[in-house]
């Protein structure tokens, strides 16, 4: 995404405190939250309900493939939530001017 690229270029130039860098980071966060968390969670729910319905009805082509897909989907959504938490923490620190990190 252009906002992420702009944020990286600002970081490379050493202007992390510049409003353009902050705006690019915030734009990326809002886009990520909307697409990956809101829409992604809804679509994941739809797929889970469809696959579970196939498994319950006995019409699934391969049970192993369905289970593998659901496990992969669960892992990817877990990563999305982890990245969202990390991004939200960074946005909070940027907006409040806090320098405390998650590891402290």
PDB file of C-alpha atoms in Angstrom:
ATOM      1  CA  UNK A   1       0.000   0.000   0.000  1.00  0.00           C
ATOM      2  CA  UNK A   2       1.213   3.517  -0.741  1.00  0.00           C
ATOM      3  CA  UNK A   3       0.794   4.664   2.867  1.00  0.00           C
ATOM      4  CA  UNK A   4       3.090   1.921   4.137  1.00  0.00           C
ATOM      5  CA  UNK A   5       5.675   2.698   1.452  1.00  0.00           C
ATOM      6  CA  UNK A   6       5.545   6.389   2.316  1.00  0.00           C
ATOM      7  CA  UNK A   7       6.006   5.567   5.975  1.00  0.00           C
ATOM      8  CA  UNK A   8       9.081   3.440   5.187  1.00  0.00           C
ATOM      9  CA  UNK A   9      10.581   6.190   3.012  1.00  0.00           C
ATOM     10  CA  UNK A  10      10.069   8.745   5.783  1.00  0.00           C
ATOM     11  CA  UNK A  11      11.783   6.387   8.220  1.00  0.00           C
ATOM     12  CA  UNK A  12      14.698   5.898   5.812  1.00  0.00           C
ATOM     13  CA  UNK A  13      15.099   9.659   5.553  1.00  0.00           C
ATOM     14  CA  UNK A  14      15.065  10.001   9.341  1.00  0.00           C
ATOM     15  CA  UNK A  15      11.876  12.062   9.585  1.00  0.00           C
ATOM     16  CA  UNK A  16       9.861   9.826  11.895  1.00  0.00           C
ATOM     17  CA  UNK A  17       8.402  12.771  13.799  1.00  0.00           C
ATOM     18  CA  UNK A  18       7.155  14.453  10.627  1.00  0.00           C
ATOM     19  CA  UNK A  19       3.348  14.805  10.298  1.00  0.00           C
ATOM     20  CA  UNK A  20       3.510  13.091   6.889  1.00  0.00           C
ATOM     21  CA  UNK A  21       5.037   9.999   8.501  1.00  0.00           C
ATOM     22  CA  UNK A  22       2.368   9.993  11.210  1.00  0.00           C
ATOM     23  CA  UNK A  23      -0.438  10.479   8.680  1.00  0.00           C
ATOM     24  CA  UNK A  24       0.870   7.625   6.528  1.00  0.00           C
ATOM     25  CA  UNK A  25       1.076   5.338   9.566  1.00  0.00           C
ATOM     26  CA  UNK A  26      -2.424   6.256  10.700  1.00  0.00           C
ATOM     27  CA  UNK A  27      -3.797   5.735   7.187  1.00  0.00           C
ATOM     28  CA  UNK A  28      -2.183   2.299   7.053  1.00  0.00           C
ATOM     29  CA  UNK A  29      -3.581   1.414  10.484  1.00  0.00           C
ATOM     30  CA  UNK A  30      -7.141   2.444   9.574  1.00  0.00           C
ATOM     31  CA  UNK A  31      -6.945   0.568   6.255  1.00  0.00           C
ATOM     32  CA  UNK A  32      -5.526  -2.515   7.958  1.00  0.00           C
ATOM     33  CA  UNK A  33      -8.156  -2.434  10.698  1.00  0.00           C
ATOM     34  CA  UNK A  34     -11.017  -2.080   8.242  1.00  0.00           C
ATOM     35  CA  UNK A  35      -9.843  -4.684   5.730  1.00  0.00           C
ATOM     36  CA  UNK A  36      -8.134  -7.302   7.851  1.00  0.00           C
ATOM     37  CA  UNK A  37     -10.040  -7.040  11.119  1.00  0.00           C
ATOM     38  CA  UNK A  38     -13.586  -5.982  10.226  1.00  0.00           C
ATOM     39  CA  UNK A  39     -14.032  -7.446   6.748  1.00  0.00           C
ATOM     40  CA  UNK A  40     -11.569 -10.309   7.308  1.00  0.00           C
ATOM     41  CA  UNK A  41     -13.290 -11.457  10.481  1.00  0.00           C
ATOM     42  CA  UNK A  42     -16.689 -11.381   8.797  1.00  0.00           C
ATOM     43  CA  UNK A  43     -15.460 -13.329   5.767  1.00  0.00           C
ATOM     44  CA  UNK A  44     -13.647 -15.795   7.993  1.00  0.00           C
ATOM     45  CA  UNK A  45     -16.873 -16.369   9.922  1.00  0.00           C
ATOM     46  CA  UNK A  46     -18.785 -16.946   6.659  1.00  0.00           C
ATOM     47  CA  UNK A  47     -16.243 -19.469   5.415  1.00  0.00           C
ATOM     48  CA  UNK A  48     -16.093 -21.256   8.769  1.00  0.00           C
ATOM     49  CA  UNK A  49     -19.869 -21.610   8.871  1.00  0.00           C
ATOM     50  CA  UNK A  50     -19.957 -22.901   5.275  1.00  0.00           C
ATOM     51  CA  UNK A  51     -17.151 -25.408   5.799  1.00  0.00           C
ATOM     52  CA  UNK A  52     -18.609 -26.647   9.085  1.00  0.00           C
ATOM     53  CA  UNK A  53     -21.984 -27.051   7.388  1.00  0.00           C
ATOM     54  CA  UNK A  54     -20.319 -29.110   4.643  1.00  0.00           C
ATOM     55  CA  UNK A  55     -18.600 -31.271   7.242  1.00  0.00           C
ATOM     56  CA  UNK A  56     -21.824 -31.818   9.191  1.00  0.00           C
ATOM     57  CA  UNK A  57     -23.812 -32.704   6.091  1.00  0.00           C
ATOM     58  CA  UNK A  58     -21.178 -35.191   4.950  1.00  0.00           C
ATOM     59  CA  UNK A  59     -20.887 -33.598   1.506  1.00  0.00           C
ATOM     60  CA  UNK A  60     -17.344 -32.267   1.953  1.00  0.00           C
ATOM     61  CA  UNK A  61     -14.977 -33.536  -0.721  1.00  0.00           C
ATOM     62  CA  UNK A  62     -12.161 -34.129   1.757  1.00  0.00           C
ATOM     63  CA  UNK A  63     -12.413 -33.792   5.520  1.00  0.00           C
ATOM     64  CA  UNK A  64      -8.642 -33.428   5.821  1.00  0.00           C
ATOM     65  CA  UNK A  65      -8.524 -30.514   3.410  1.00  0.00           C
ATOM     66  CA  UNK A  66     -11.407 -28.780   5.204  1.00  0.00           C
ATOM     67  CA  UNK A  67      -9.754 -29.171   8.600  1.00  0.00           C
ATOM     68  CA  UNK A  68      -6.396 -28.025   7.210  1.00  0.00           C
ATOM     69  CA  UNK A  69      -8.033 -24.937   5.710  1.00  0.00           C
ATOM     70  CA  UNK A  70      -9.805 -24.068   8.958  1.00  0.00           C
ATOM     71  CA  UNK A  71      -6.599 -24.439  10.984  1.00  0.00           C
ATOM     72  CA  UNK A  72      -4.680 -22.247   8.506  1.00  0.00           C
ATOM     73  CA  UNK A  73      -7.465 -19.662   8.592  1.00  0.00           C
ATOM     74  CA  UNK A  74      -7.389 -19.652  12.388  1.00  0.00           C
ATOM     75  CA  UNK A  75      -3.616 -19.116  12.400  1.00  0.00           C
ATOM     76  CA  UNK A  76      -3.782 -16.284   9.865  1.00  0.00           C
ATOM     77  CA  UNK A  77      -6.589 -14.539  11.729  1.00  0.00           C
ATOM     78  CA  UNK A  78      -4.575 -14.915  14.938  1.00  0.00           C
ATOM     79  CA  UNK A  79      -1.668 -13.185  13.206  1.00  0.00           C
ATOM     80  CA  UNK A  80      -3.995 -10.436  11.995  1.00  0.00           C
ATOM     81  CA  UNK A  81      -5.182  -9.794  15.556  1.00  0.00           C
ATOM     82  CA  UNK A  82      -1.595  -9.845  16.838  1.00  0.00           C
ATOM     83  CA  UNK A  83      -0.495  -7.322  14.198  1.00  0.00           C
ATOM     84  CA  UNK A  84      -3.560  -5.202  14.920  1.00  0.00           C
ATOM     85  CA  UNK A  85      -2.708  -5.098  18.626  1.00  0.00           C
ATOM     86  CA  UNK A  86       0.881  -4.177  17.834  1.00  0.00           C
ATOM     87  CA  UNK A  87      -0.205  -1.461  15.383  1.00  0.00           C
ATOM     88  CA  UNK A  88      -2.821  -0.101  17.790  1.00  0.00           C
ATOM     89  CA  UNK A  89      -0.193   0.119  20.529  1.00  0.00           C
ATOM     90  CA  UNK A  90       2.120   2.023  18.190  1.00  0.00           C
ATOM     91  CA  UNK A  91      -0.643   4.414  17.125  1.00  0.00           C
ATOM     92  CA  UNK A  92      -1.536   5.012  20.779  1.00  0.00           C
ATOM     93  CA  UNK A  93       2.103   5.735  21.660  1.00  0.00           C
ATOM     94  CA  UNK A  94       2.399   8.091  18.682  1.00  0.00           C
ATOM     95  CA  UNK A  95      -0.799   9.984  19.497  1.00  0.00           C
ATOM     96  CA  UNK A  96      -0.036  10.312  23.207  1.00  0.00           C
ATOM     97  CA  UNK A  97       3.686  10.938  22.814  1.00  0.00           C
ATOM     98  CA  UNK A  98       4.495   7.996  25.070  1.00  0.00           C
ATOM     99  CA  UNK A  99       7.885   6.320  24.603  1.00  0.00           C
ATOM    100  CA  UNK A 100       7.064   3.171  26.572  1.00  0.00           C
ATOM    101  CA  UNK A 101       7.157   0.045  24.405  1.00  0.00           C
ATOM    102  CA  UNK A 102       5.440  -3.304  24.867  1.00  0.00           C
ATOM    103  CA  UNK A 103       8.679  -4.962  25.967  1.00  0.00           C
ATOM    104  CA  UNK A 104       9.363  -2.625  28.863  1.00  0.00           C
TER     105      UNK A 104
END
